Structure formats: C-alpha cells, structure tokens
Amino acid sequence: MSREVSSVEYEPVIGLEVHVQLLTQSKMFCACRADYQTAAPNSRVCPVCLGLPGSLPVINRKAVEHTIMTGLALNCRIPSYSKFDRKNYPYPDLMKGYQISQYDLPLAVQGHLDLHVNGHTSRVGINRVHLEEDVAKLQHLPSSDGESYSLVDVNRSGVPLMEVVSAPDISSAEEAQVYLTTLHSILQYLGVSTGNMQDGSFRCDANISIRPRGSPEFGNRTEVKNMNSFRSVFLALNYEFERQRRVVESGSQVVQETRGWLDDRNVTVSQRSKEYAHDYRYFPEPDLPPLVVDPAWVETLKDQLPELATQRRTRLMQDYKLSDYDASVLTASRDMADYFEAALEVQPVSEDARDRLAKSVTNWVLGDLSRLLNMDNTLIGDSPVTPPMLAELIGLVDSETVSVTLAKTVLEECFNTGKSPATIVGDRGYTQINETSSLVPTVLEVLDSNPKAVDDFLQGKESAAKFLVGRVMRTTRGQANPEMVNQLVAAELESIRNNQSAKS
Ligand code: ADP
Ligand code: MG
Ligand code: ZN
C-alpha cells in the first residue's frame, strides 16, 4: 500500500502568523515606557501592566496608528468599527490572567502582499492585522540544590504587539522566507518596528499542512513556534514538510498540534497537542470603549504613508539608471537606501556625473563597505564611514588623486579610525603619481632588475608584461597611476624589441 501512496506528489500549504512589537514611547495600555530591553528588570511597571485589581487600561493612540498604517501598506480594508477582547488563560507570564487582544473585529482585514519570487509575482492574502499586548518575561534558572527556579521581569508586559496573519496561500519554504523579508522591509520602511528577530521584536509562528499537489482540500496542520531567524523558519518548514509527508505515506494522519523548533538539532518536536481544544473564553474587554475608526483619520494616515521598498526600487532605477538587481539589494533595507541617497546628495552634480556617481556609490556600498560592516557586525546606519566620507573618497578616485587599489585601503582606515579620506591620503602620502617623469625611472629600474621577465616577453609571453607592471606598482607602494604604468611598460618593452631586431 505504501508503495502506491508514495507515487503521489505532495505540496506544502503554509500560513504565517507574525507578532511585531511596535515602536512606541509608552506601553499599549499604560504610561510606562516601552524601552523594556535596555531598562533594569522590573523598572518599567505600574498597577496596569502588573495587572493589579482596580487599575484601568487606556488605549495607546500611536500603536493604533501604526497598526492601521501597516494594514494600509498590506492593502487591507480598515473597518470603521473595531474593539478589544479578553483572551483568558492562566500562565505565570500573563499578569492579569488574560491578554487584551482583538478577536472578531480586528483593526485591518482582507489585504494582500505581492511577493517577487524567482522572477515571478505571487499574491499572498492577509487575513487580518490586529493589536494586542505582550506578556512578561520568564527566566528559568538552576538553583544550587539541583532544583530550578524562575524569575519574572514584568518590563515587557503590556508592550504593544501587532499580529499579522496571512492566508494559507504560501506554497514553499522559499516563498515563506520571501514573505517574511518583504513584510519585514515594509515594517522597517513604515518605521513601526525595529523588526529585530534576535531580540524578539519580530516573531513568526508557521502553520503548515500538506496535500497531494493540486488538491483543493487542506490537510491537518501543525503550528511551529520558536524560530528566531528567517533561516530557521526556512529550515523548520522544510523539515516539517518532510516529516508530514512520511507520516502520510506510512498511512497515518498528521496530528494537529503545536511543535517547537530546536535550533541546535534542526528538528521540530511536539509541544502541545491539545492546544486546539483550548477555550480562551473570549469576550469584549469591558474596561475599554469600542474603537471607532473615523474614515477621515484613515485617509490622513494613508497620505502619510512613506515610499515603500518596491516604489523606491522603481524610482532608483529611473532616477539613477541603476540595474534592477542593484536597486533591489539597495532598497531591501531602508537604512541602506537612505545611505545611498545621502551619499549622492552631498554635492549637486550634473545628471551625467550623478549617474556615474550612483554607480560608484552602489559598488562601494554593496562591495567593500558591506564587507567591512559585516565583519564588524555593524549596521549601515551606524557606519563610521559616513555618506559624505564615501562621496569624498569617490571624488579622490575620480580626480586621480588616489588609485582604486589604495582607495580600498583608505576606506578600511576610514572605517577603523573615522578620519576623513582626504586626511588619510595626506597623512599616509597615498597621493597617486600621475607624472610620467617620476614614473619612467622606476619602470626602467624594474625592467633592468628583471631580465628574465623581459626575455620571456620578447619570446612572446605576453603575461610577462603584467608581471612587470605589478612590480612597478609594488615599488611605488600602489601609488602609481596603473593606466600610465601599463602604457610606459608596454612602450619600453616595444622599444627594447625594436632595438633587438635592428641589431640582428
Ligand atoms: P486559528 O483561529 O486557530 O488561529 P486561523 O484560521 O486564524 O486559525 O489560522 C491561523 C493560521 O493558520 C493562518 O495563518 C492560516 O493561514 C493558517 N492555516 C489555517 N489552516 C491551515 C492549513 N490547513 N494549512 C496550513 N496553514 C493553515
Ligand atoms: Mg491563531
Ligand atoms: Zn505600566
């Protein structure tokens, strides 16, 4: 029997739930500051977020705005009537014994997100975007007597949390990854979240089921939690797809359950199989008024929507004649695109010069600068080489003050010391040698001391000329104008050849 079944080809069906901490000054329902990450444990607390009886929540308007803006950017409808509900469940990190969330009337519904995967576009439905509050943080520690104990840090309790729920329209782990990076980029451009996955500002739960390819029906799904990078979501989905396929092919049924991803072992394990029987006893939050969302307010927010990555990519291609690839990479992060444009705006230049400058800035940003930033684990927004410094360096190369080779050394030094490129070139004496008169003696000297290479060249070995050029560059510590050295070496070799044939 299993042989028959295994001839069936299966496809995954994936729906993602993403929790996003919103960037607000204060928490969701109280005046405590939301900067819980850097604050000392339990220093951002009040009766509301501690869940003390008698305290009353107040809605954070900024968090509602962030959620509506996200909804708009995800092509959602913003209903004019929304409300908060209580989701009841007991857990030590849930201070009130319930979480204020949204159940049947979320702030945004029925949207979609277009993804660019391998050169084609696919559309993923957005079921809803709603607003809730984060829970406190538990820390489990071993104690000296072999038992363990837990500490509670309430700082995170009540931090605004937005949830974006996709339709089950995603059909591969790769597409899931593109969905996440695209959503992440939108949040970054909107400025509604840091989107930092490591510190938990952007958390993804992945629902996945499998079905015979082309079948209209859904299978039982599992929900995978605990993934803290885009890569682990990708790995977990592929793992879960294979696991479910084996279950089905062995003639069994996939159990609907919550599973956890173990990063160190690259597997998912069962966590709670009864979760779906959970009754959260949702009911409208009695301590908060319903949220009436004025359409005029929504229009105002729509007008305030910033340019997003897709639009910016198109604009950069048009304005600066960038390739699709360059523009895509530059706009993947808002900070990188900002850096790029800042470097171009340092000085007003002609259109022609600006396109050339755009190409140079792109090459430096995507090449050497990115390499230095990665090695140093620094974000481009914090780059010690500022946009004006990079523009200055490019200017030094363009005016032939410094060779491209040495410019890389200058960039590195600029990165490490924060000194301006012009200062470094001056201090180090990196100025390019552009005068024939100062180069000719060096060329002659190098040819003199490398008779074997000269001989090789005369015997027809062209590459010997390159070797000699390299020697000249080395002797001048990279300062010689390489173009000029090429010409001088070629001319000198030619004249030796002519002399020889005249003699014979
Ligand atoms: P619940 O109310 O139990 O949370 P939802 O209908 O809201 O369930 O779905 C939660 C997530 O699971 C959504 O992202 C949805 O796309 C996804 N999902 C639902 N059914 C399936 C399925 N059969 N396979 C994969 N994902 C699914
Ligand atoms: Mg859910
Ligand atoms: Zn508080």
PDB file of C-alpha atoms in Angstrom, residues 17-256:
ATOM      1  CA  GLU A  17       1.362  34.449  11.946  1.00  0.00           C
ATOM      2  CA  VAL A  18       3.845  37.217  12.704  1.00  0.00           C
ATOM      3  CA  HIS A  19       3.985  39.081  16.011  1.00  0.00           C
ATOM      4  CA  VAL A  20       5.591  42.501  15.820  1.00  0.00           C
ATOM      5  CA  GLN A  21       6.499  44.731  18.747  1.00  0.00           C
ATOM      6  CA  LEU A  22       5.562  48.284  17.862  1.00  0.00           C
ATOM      7  CA  LEU A  23       7.917  51.215  18.285  1.00  0.00           C
ATOM      8  CA  THR A  24       6.073  53.464  20.693  1.00  0.00           C
ATOM      9  CA  GLN A  25       7.251  55.638  23.567  1.00  0.00           C
ATOM     10  CA  SER A  26       4.859  54.124  26.082  1.00  0.00           C
ATOM     11  CA  LYS A  27       3.195  50.751  26.510  1.00  0.00           C
ATOM     12  CA  MET A  28      -0.117  49.648  24.999  1.00  0.00           C
ATOM     13  CA  PHE A  29      -2.448  50.413  27.897  1.00  0.00           C
ATOM     14  CA  CYS A  30      -0.391  52.404  30.415  1.00  0.00           C
ATOM     15  CA  ALA A  31       2.108  55.279  30.574  1.00  0.00           C
ATOM     16  CA  CYS A  32       5.131  53.062  31.345  1.00  0.00           C
ATOM     17  CA  ARG A  33       7.958  53.491  28.888  1.00  0.00           C
ATOM     18  CA  ALA A  34       8.230  50.716  26.318  1.00  0.00           C
ATOM     19  CA  ASP A  35      12.038  50.558  26.273  1.00  0.00           C
ATOM     20  CA  TYR A  36      11.981  47.318  28.234  1.00  0.00           C
ATOM     21  CA  GLN A  37      15.067  45.814  26.571  1.00  0.00           C
ATOM     22  CA  THR A  38      17.595  48.228  27.980  1.00  0.00           C
ATOM     23  CA  ALA A  39      15.872  49.029  31.279  1.00  0.00           C
ATOM     24  CA  ALA A  40      16.740  47.284  34.540  1.00  0.00           C
ATOM     25  CA  PRO A  41      14.382  44.336  35.317  1.00  0.00           C
ATOM     26  CA  ASN A  42      11.000  45.396  36.713  1.00  0.00           C
ATOM     27  CA  SER A  43      11.788  49.111  36.401  1.00  0.00           C
ATOM     28  CA  ARG A  44       9.038  49.754  33.809  1.00  0.00           C
ATOM     29  CA  VAL A  45       5.991  48.726  35.746  1.00  0.00           C
ATOM     30  CA  CYS A  46       2.773  50.223  37.121  1.00  0.00           C
ATOM     31  CA  PRO A  47      -0.534  48.869  38.501  1.00  0.00           C
ATOM     32  CA  VAL A  48      -1.920  48.466  34.939  1.00  0.00           C
ATOM     33  CA  CYS A  49       0.842  46.310  33.440  1.00  0.00           C
ATOM     34  CA  LEU A  50       1.303  44.475  36.757  1.00  0.00           C
ATOM     35  CA  GLY A  51      -2.370  43.549  36.473  1.00  0.00           C
ATOM     36  CA  LEU A  52      -3.359  44.883  39.873  1.00  0.00           C
ATOM     37  CA  PRO A  53      -7.105  44.858  40.612  1.00  0.00           C
ATOM     38  CA  GLY A  54      -8.870  48.166  40.107  1.00  0.00           C
ATOM     39  CA  SER A  55      -6.404  49.561  37.584  1.00  0.00           C
ATOM     40  CA  LEU A  56      -7.794  50.664  34.231  1.00  0.00           C
ATOM     41  CA  PRO A  57      -6.213  50.465  30.758  1.00  0.00           C
ATOM     42  CA  VAL A  58      -6.036  53.385  28.317  1.00  0.00           C
ATOM     43  CA  ILE A  59      -5.521  52.788  24.579  1.00  0.00           C
ATOM     44  CA  ASN A  60      -2.218  53.967  23.064  1.00  0.00           C
ATOM     45  CA  ARG A  61      -3.210  56.014  20.015  1.00  0.00           C
ATOM     46  CA  LYS A  62       0.215  55.698  18.363  1.00  0.00           C
ATOM     47  CA  ALA A  63       0.014  51.890  18.448  1.00  0.00           C
ATOM     48  CA  VAL A  64      -3.400  52.025  16.770  1.00  0.00           C
ATOM     49  CA  GLU A  65      -1.960  54.330  14.094  1.00  0.00           C
ATOM     50  CA  HIS A  66       0.995  52.017  13.490  1.00  0.00           C
ATOM     51  CA  THR A  67      -1.392  49.090  13.069  1.00  0.00           C
ATOM     52  CA  ILE A  68      -3.670  50.955  10.670  1.00  0.00           C
ATOM     53  CA  MET A  69      -0.651  52.102   8.628  1.00  0.00           C
ATOM     54  CA  THR A  70       0.593  48.531   8.426  1.00  0.00           C
ATOM     55  CA  GLY A  71      -2.882  47.430   7.366  1.00  0.00           C
ATOM     56  CA  LEU A  72      -2.933  50.078   4.640  1.00  0.00           C
ATOM     57  CA  ALA A  73       0.528  49.087   3.402  1.00  0.00           C
ATOM     58  CA  LEU A  74      -0.747  45.496   3.224  1.00  0.00           C
ATOM     59  CA  ASN A  75      -3.731  46.574   1.095  1.00  0.00           C
ATOM     60  CA  CYS A  76      -6.221  45.844   3.873  1.00  0.00           C
ATOM     61  CA  ARG A  77      -9.665  47.243   4.447  1.00  0.00           C
ATOM     62  CA  ILE A  78      -9.868  49.297   7.650  1.00  0.00           C
ATOM     63  CA  PRO A  79     -13.326  48.780   9.156  1.00  0.00           C
ATOM     64  CA  SER A  80     -14.785  51.829  10.864  1.00  0.00           C
ATOM     65  CA  TYR A  81     -15.633  49.829  13.958  1.00  0.00           C
ATOM     66  CA  SER A  82     -13.209  47.728  15.929  1.00  0.00           C
ATOM     67  CA  LYS A  83     -12.898  46.530  19.519  1.00  0.00           C
ATOM     68  CA  PHE A  84     -10.656  44.829  22.050  1.00  0.00           C
ATOM     69  CA  ASP A  85     -11.398  41.449  23.629  1.00  0.00           C
ATOM     70  CA  ARG A  86     -10.145  39.476  26.567  1.00  0.00           C
ATOM     71  CA  LYS A  87      -8.311  36.259  25.833  1.00  0.00           C
ATOM     72  CA  ASN A  88      -8.333  34.263  29.043  1.00  0.00           C
ATOM     73  CA  TYR A  89      -5.665  31.757  30.008  1.00  0.00           C
ATOM     74  CA  PRO A  90      -3.532  31.241  33.097  1.00  0.00           C
ATOM     75  CA  TYR A  91       0.230  31.469  32.781  1.00  0.00           C
ATOM     76  CA  PRO A  92       2.908  32.936  35.074  1.00  0.00           C
ATOM     77  CA  ASP A  93       3.995  35.483  32.426  1.00  0.00           C
ATOM     78  CA  LEU A  94       0.450  36.787  31.978  1.00  0.00           C
ATOM     79  CA  MET A  95      -0.005  39.234  34.819  1.00  0.00           C
ATOM     80  CA  LYS A  96      -3.797  39.697  34.664  1.00  0.00           C
ATOM     81  CA  GLY A  97      -4.685  36.101  33.802  1.00  0.00           C
ATOM     82  CA  TYR A  98      -5.946  37.431  30.464  1.00  0.00           C
ATOM     83  CA  GLN A  99      -4.425  39.190  27.495  1.00  0.00           C
ATOM     84  CA  ILE A 100      -6.158  42.167  25.908  1.00  0.00           C
ATOM     85  CA  SER A 101      -6.320  41.268  22.236  1.00  0.00           C
ATOM     86  CA  GLN A 102      -8.734  41.545  19.321  1.00  0.00           C
ATOM     87  CA  TYR A 103     -10.996  38.687  18.357  1.00  0.00           C
ATOM     88  CA  ASP A 104     -13.739  39.142  15.785  1.00  0.00           C
ATOM     89  CA  LEU A 105     -13.282  42.819  14.885  1.00  0.00           C
ATOM     90  CA  PRO A 106      -9.589  43.470  14.183  1.00  0.00           C
ATOM     91  CA  LEU A 107      -8.250  46.839  13.014  1.00  0.00           C
ATOM     92  CA  ALA A 108      -7.427  45.647   9.477  1.00  0.00           C
ATOM     93  CA  VAL A 109      -8.812  42.816   7.321  1.00  0.00           C
ATOM     94  CA  GLN A 110      -8.710  41.262   3.842  1.00  0.00           C
ATOM     95  CA  GLY A 111      -5.440  42.520   2.459  1.00  0.00           C
ATOM     96  CA  HIS A 112      -2.706  41.040   0.333  1.00  0.00           C
ATOM     97  CA  LEU A 113       1.011  41.145  -0.174  1.00  0.00           C
ATOM     98  CA  ASP A 114       2.656  40.660  -3.570  1.00  0.00           C
ATOM     99  CA  LEU A 115       5.890  38.704  -3.464  1.00  0.00           C
ATOM    100  CA  HIS A 116       8.648  38.599  -6.043  1.00  0.00           C
ATOM    101  CA  VAL A 117       9.954  35.042  -6.045  1.00  0.00           C
ATOM    102  CA  ASN A 118      12.413  33.896  -8.697  1.00  0.00           C
ATOM    103  CA  GLY A 119      11.328  36.463 -11.242  1.00  0.00           C
ATOM    104  CA  HIS A 120       7.575  35.969 -10.905  1.00  0.00           C
ATOM    105  CA  THR A 121       4.998  37.601  -8.682  1.00  0.00           C
ATOM    106  CA  SER A 122       2.706  35.708  -6.333  1.00  0.00           C
ATOM    107  CA  ARG A 123      -0.006  37.157  -4.145  1.00  0.00           C
ATOM    108  CA  VAL A 124      -0.498  36.091  -0.537  1.00  0.00           C
ATOM    109  CA  GLY A 125      -3.725  37.054   1.219  1.00  0.00           C
ATOM    110  CA  ILE A 126      -3.589  38.856   4.554  1.00  0.00           C
ATOM    111  CA  ASN A 127      -6.450  37.676   6.734  1.00  0.00           C
ATOM    112  CA  ARG A 128      -6.092  40.256   9.454  1.00  0.00           C
ATOM    113  CA  VAL A 129      -3.855  42.663  11.341  1.00  0.00           C
ATOM    114  CA  HIS A 130      -4.748  43.132  14.983  1.00  0.00           C
ATOM    115  CA  LEU A 131      -3.371  44.719  18.101  1.00  0.00           C
ATOM    116  CA  GLU A 132      -2.669  43.135  21.474  1.00  0.00           C
ATOM    117  CA  GLU A 133      -0.194  43.330  24.351  1.00  0.00           C
ATOM    118  CA  ASP A 134       2.986  41.408  25.023  1.00  0.00           C
ATOM    119  CA  VAL A 135       3.493  39.327  28.166  1.00  0.00           C
ATOM    120  CA  ALA A 136       6.167  39.441  30.873  1.00  0.00           C
ATOM    121  CA  LYS A 137       9.403  37.550  30.507  1.00  0.00           C
ATOM    122  CA  LEU A 138      10.261  34.411  32.473  1.00  0.00           C
ATOM    123  CA  GLN A 139      13.797  33.338  33.097  1.00  0.00           C
ATOM    124  CA  HIS A 140      14.323  29.748  34.212  1.00  0.00           C
ATOM    125  CA  LEU A 141      17.472  29.116  36.226  1.00  0.00           C
ATOM    126  CA  PRO A 142      19.013  26.137  38.014  1.00  0.00           C
ATOM    127  CA  SER A 143      19.465  26.511  41.748  1.00  0.00           C
ATOM    128  CA  SER A 144      22.279  25.119  43.891  1.00  0.00           C
ATOM    129  CA  ASP A 145      20.158  22.281  45.363  1.00  0.00           C
ATOM    130  CA  GLY A 146      19.559  20.838  41.887  1.00  0.00           C
ATOM    131  CA  GLU A 147      16.051  22.263  41.663  1.00  0.00           C
ATOM    132  CA  SER A 148      15.241  25.146  39.363  1.00  0.00           C
ATOM    133  CA  TYR A 149      13.534  28.458  39.891  1.00  0.00           C
ATOM    134  CA  SER A 150      12.055  31.160  37.671  1.00  0.00           C
ATOM    135  CA  LEU A 151      12.390  34.919  37.658  1.00  0.00           C
ATOM    136  CA  VAL A 152       9.758  37.254  36.274  1.00  0.00           C
ATOM    137  CA  ASP A 153      10.633  40.516  34.535  1.00  0.00           C
ATOM    138  CA  VAL A 154       7.427  42.487  34.055  1.00  0.00           C
ATOM    139  CA  ASN A 155       9.009  45.187  31.858  1.00  0.00           C
ATOM    140  CA  ARG A 156       7.762  43.531  28.663  1.00  0.00           C
ATOM    141  CA  SER A 157       4.221  43.117  29.998  1.00  0.00           C
ATOM    142  CA  GLY A 158       1.942  45.459  28.058  1.00  0.00           C
ATOM    143  CA  VAL A 159       4.357  46.345  25.263  1.00  0.00           C
ATOM    144  CA  PRO A 160       2.250  46.870  22.109  1.00  0.00           C
ATOM    145  CA  LEU A 161       2.205  43.796  19.940  1.00  0.00           C
ATOM    146  CA  MET A 162       0.738  43.687  16.438  1.00  0.00           C
ATOM    147  CA  GLU A 163      -0.175  40.396  14.817  1.00  0.00           C
ATOM    148  CA  VAL A 164      -0.228  39.929  11.038  1.00  0.00           C
ATOM    149  CA  VAL A 165      -1.989  36.747   9.929  1.00  0.00           C
ATOM    150  CA  SER A 166      -1.565  35.500   6.378  1.00  0.00           C
ATOM    151  CA  ALA A 167      -3.995  33.310   4.458  1.00  0.00           C
ATOM    152  CA  PRO A 168      -2.773  29.759   3.790  1.00  0.00           C
ATOM    153  CA  ASP A 169      -1.559  30.887   0.354  1.00  0.00           C
ATOM    154  CA  ILE A 170       2.159  30.207   0.725  1.00  0.00           C
ATOM    155  CA  SER A 171       3.334  27.119  -1.120  1.00  0.00           C
ATOM    156  CA  SER A 172       7.016  26.675  -0.301  1.00  0.00           C
ATOM    157  CA  ALA A 173       9.578  27.361   2.411  1.00  0.00           C
ATOM    158  CA  GLU A 174      11.312  29.686  -0.014  1.00  0.00           C
ATOM    159  CA  GLU A 175       8.134  31.679  -0.585  1.00  0.00           C
ATOM    160  CA  ALA A 176       7.640  31.864   3.198  1.00  0.00           C
ATOM    161  CA  GLN A 177      11.081  33.376   3.509  1.00  0.00           C
ATOM    162  CA  VAL A 178      10.325  35.985   0.841  1.00  0.00           C
ATOM    163  CA  TYR A 179       7.020  36.761   2.592  1.00  0.00           C
ATOM    164  CA  LEU A 180       8.884  37.405   5.834  1.00  0.00           C
ATOM    165  CA  THR A 181      11.629  39.553   4.311  1.00  0.00           C
ATOM    166  CA  THR A 182       9.060  41.566   2.337  1.00  0.00           C
ATOM    167  CA  LEU A 183       6.876  42.117   5.410  1.00  0.00           C
ATOM    168  CA  HIS A 184       9.956  42.933   7.452  1.00  0.00           C
ATOM    169  CA  SER A 185      11.043  45.535   4.916  1.00  0.00           C
ATOM    170  CA  ILE A 186       7.576  47.145   4.926  1.00  0.00           C
ATOM    171  CA  LEU A 187       7.602  47.464   8.726  1.00  0.00           C
ATOM    172  CA  GLN A 188      11.056  48.973   8.576  1.00  0.00           C
ATOM    173  CA  TYR A 189      10.075  51.488   5.916  1.00  0.00           C
ATOM    174  CA  LEU A 190       6.946  52.414   7.864  1.00  0.00           C
ATOM    175  CA  GLY A 191       9.091  52.888  10.954  1.00  0.00           C
ATOM    176  CA  VAL A 192       6.570  50.986  13.087  1.00  0.00           C
ATOM    177  CA  SER A 193       9.021  48.399  14.450  1.00  0.00           C
ATOM    178  CA  THR A 194      12.704  47.636  14.704  1.00  0.00           C
ATOM    179  CA  GLY A 195      11.801  44.222  13.293  1.00  0.00           C
ATOM    180  CA  ASN A 196      14.745  42.752  15.156  1.00  0.00           C
ATOM    181  CA  MET A 197      14.257  38.989  15.200  1.00  0.00           C
ATOM    182  CA  GLN A 198      17.039  38.173  17.654  1.00  0.00           C
ATOM    183  CA  ASP A 199      15.602  40.276  20.452  1.00  0.00           C
ATOM    184  CA  GLY A 200      12.051  39.098  19.768  1.00  0.00           C
ATOM    185  CA  SER A 201      10.617  42.229  18.135  1.00  0.00           C
ATOM    186  CA  PHE A 202       9.598  40.141  15.107  1.00  0.00           C
ATOM    187  CA  ARG A 203       8.402  36.598  15.863  1.00  0.00           C
ATOM    188  CA  CYS A 204       6.939  34.110  13.470  1.00  0.00           C
ATOM    189  CA  ASP A 205       4.673  31.107  14.025  1.00  0.00           C
ATOM    190  CA  ALA A 206       4.394  28.930  10.947  1.00  0.00           C
ATOM    191  CA  ASN A 207       1.321  26.818  10.163  1.00  0.00           C
ATOM    192  CA  ILE A 208       1.910  24.059   7.687  1.00  0.00           C
ATOM    193  CA  SER A 209      -0.038  21.149   6.216  1.00  0.00           C
ATOM    194  CA  ILE A 210       0.491  19.047   3.139  1.00  0.00           C
ATOM    195  CA  ARG A 211      -1.806  17.799   0.395  1.00  0.00           C
ATOM    196  CA  PRO A 212      -1.496  15.981  -2.915  1.00  0.00           C
ATOM    197  CA  ARG A 213      -0.348  18.582  -5.439  1.00  0.00           C
ATOM    198  CA  GLY A 214      -3.341  20.337  -6.982  1.00  0.00           C
ATOM    199  CA  SER A 215      -5.860  19.033  -4.434  1.00  0.00           C
ATOM    200  CA  PRO A 216      -8.350  21.699  -3.281  1.00  0.00           C
ATOM    201  CA  GLU A 217      -8.578  20.281   0.244  1.00  0.00           C
ATOM    202  CA  PHE A 218      -6.449  21.124   3.258  1.00  0.00           C
ATOM    203  CA  GLY A 219      -4.820  18.537   5.484  1.00  0.00           C
ATOM    204  CA  ASN A 220      -4.337  18.721   9.255  1.00  0.00           C
ATOM    205  CA  ARG A 221      -1.875  21.452  10.130  1.00  0.00           C
ATOM    206  CA  THR A 222       0.843  21.845  12.687  1.00  0.00           C
ATOM    207  CA  GLU A 223       1.952  25.165  14.093  1.00  0.00           C
ATOM    208  CA  VAL A 224       5.711  25.571  14.527  1.00  0.00           C
ATOM    209  CA  LYS A 225       6.961  28.051  17.116  1.00  0.00           C
ATOM    210  CA  ASN A 226      10.328  29.121  18.468  1.00  0.00           C
ATOM    211  CA  MET A 227      12.133  30.229  15.353  1.00  0.00           C
ATOM    212  CA  ASN A 228      14.399  33.223  15.769  1.00  0.00           C
ATOM    213  CA  SER A 229      15.770  33.798  12.290  1.00  0.00           C
ATOM    214  CA  PHE A 230      14.466  33.756   8.729  1.00  0.00           C
ATOM    215  CA  ARG A 231      16.760  30.840   8.112  1.00  0.00           C
ATOM    216  CA  SER A 232      15.319  28.739  10.934  1.00  0.00           C
ATOM    217  CA  VAL A 233      11.790  29.361   9.579  1.00  0.00           C
ATOM    218  CA  PHE A 234      13.014  28.078   6.223  1.00  0.00           C
ATOM    219  CA  LEU A 235      14.674  25.004   7.738  1.00  0.00           C
ATOM    220  CA  ALA A 236      11.751  24.260  10.063  1.00  0.00           C
ATOM    221  CA  LEU A 237       9.223  24.378   7.203  1.00  0.00           C
ATOM    222  CA  ASN A 238      11.282  22.055   5.038  1.00  0.00           C
ATOM    223  CA  TYR A 239      11.755  19.696   7.965  1.00  0.00           C
ATOM    224  CA  GLU A 240       8.055  19.727   8.803  1.00  0.00           C
ATOM    225  CA  PHE A 241       7.057  19.141   5.169  1.00  0.00           C
ATOM    226  CA  GLU A 242       9.249  16.030   5.007  1.00  0.00           C
ATOM    227  CA  ARG A 243       8.044  14.785   8.389  1.00  0.00           C
ATOM    228  CA  GLN A 244       4.379  15.153   7.425  1.00  0.00           C
ATOM    229  CA  ARG A 245       4.995  13.505   4.069  1.00  0.00           C
ATOM    230  CA  ARG A 246       6.475  10.483   5.787  1.00  0.00           C
ATOM    231  CA  VAL A 247       3.542  10.326   8.230  1.00  0.00           C
ATOM    232  CA  VAL A 248       1.013  10.397   5.391  1.00  0.00           C
ATOM    233  CA  GLU A 249       2.952   7.978   3.230  1.00  0.00           C
ATOM    234  CA  SER A 250       3.106   5.490   6.087  1.00  0.00           C
ATOM    235  CA  GLY A 251      -0.680   5.539   6.082  1.00  0.00           C
ATOM    236  CA  SER A 252      -1.127   7.633   9.243  1.00  0.00           C
ATOM    237  CA  GLN A 253      -2.691  11.024   9.831  1.00  0.00           C
ATOM    238  CA  VAL A 254      -0.856  14.209  10.759  1.00  0.00           C
ATOM    239  CA  VAL A 255      -1.746  15.179  14.321  1.00  0.00           C
ATOM    240  CA  GLN A 256      -2.944  18.766  14.639  1.00  0.00           C
TER     241      GLN A 256
END
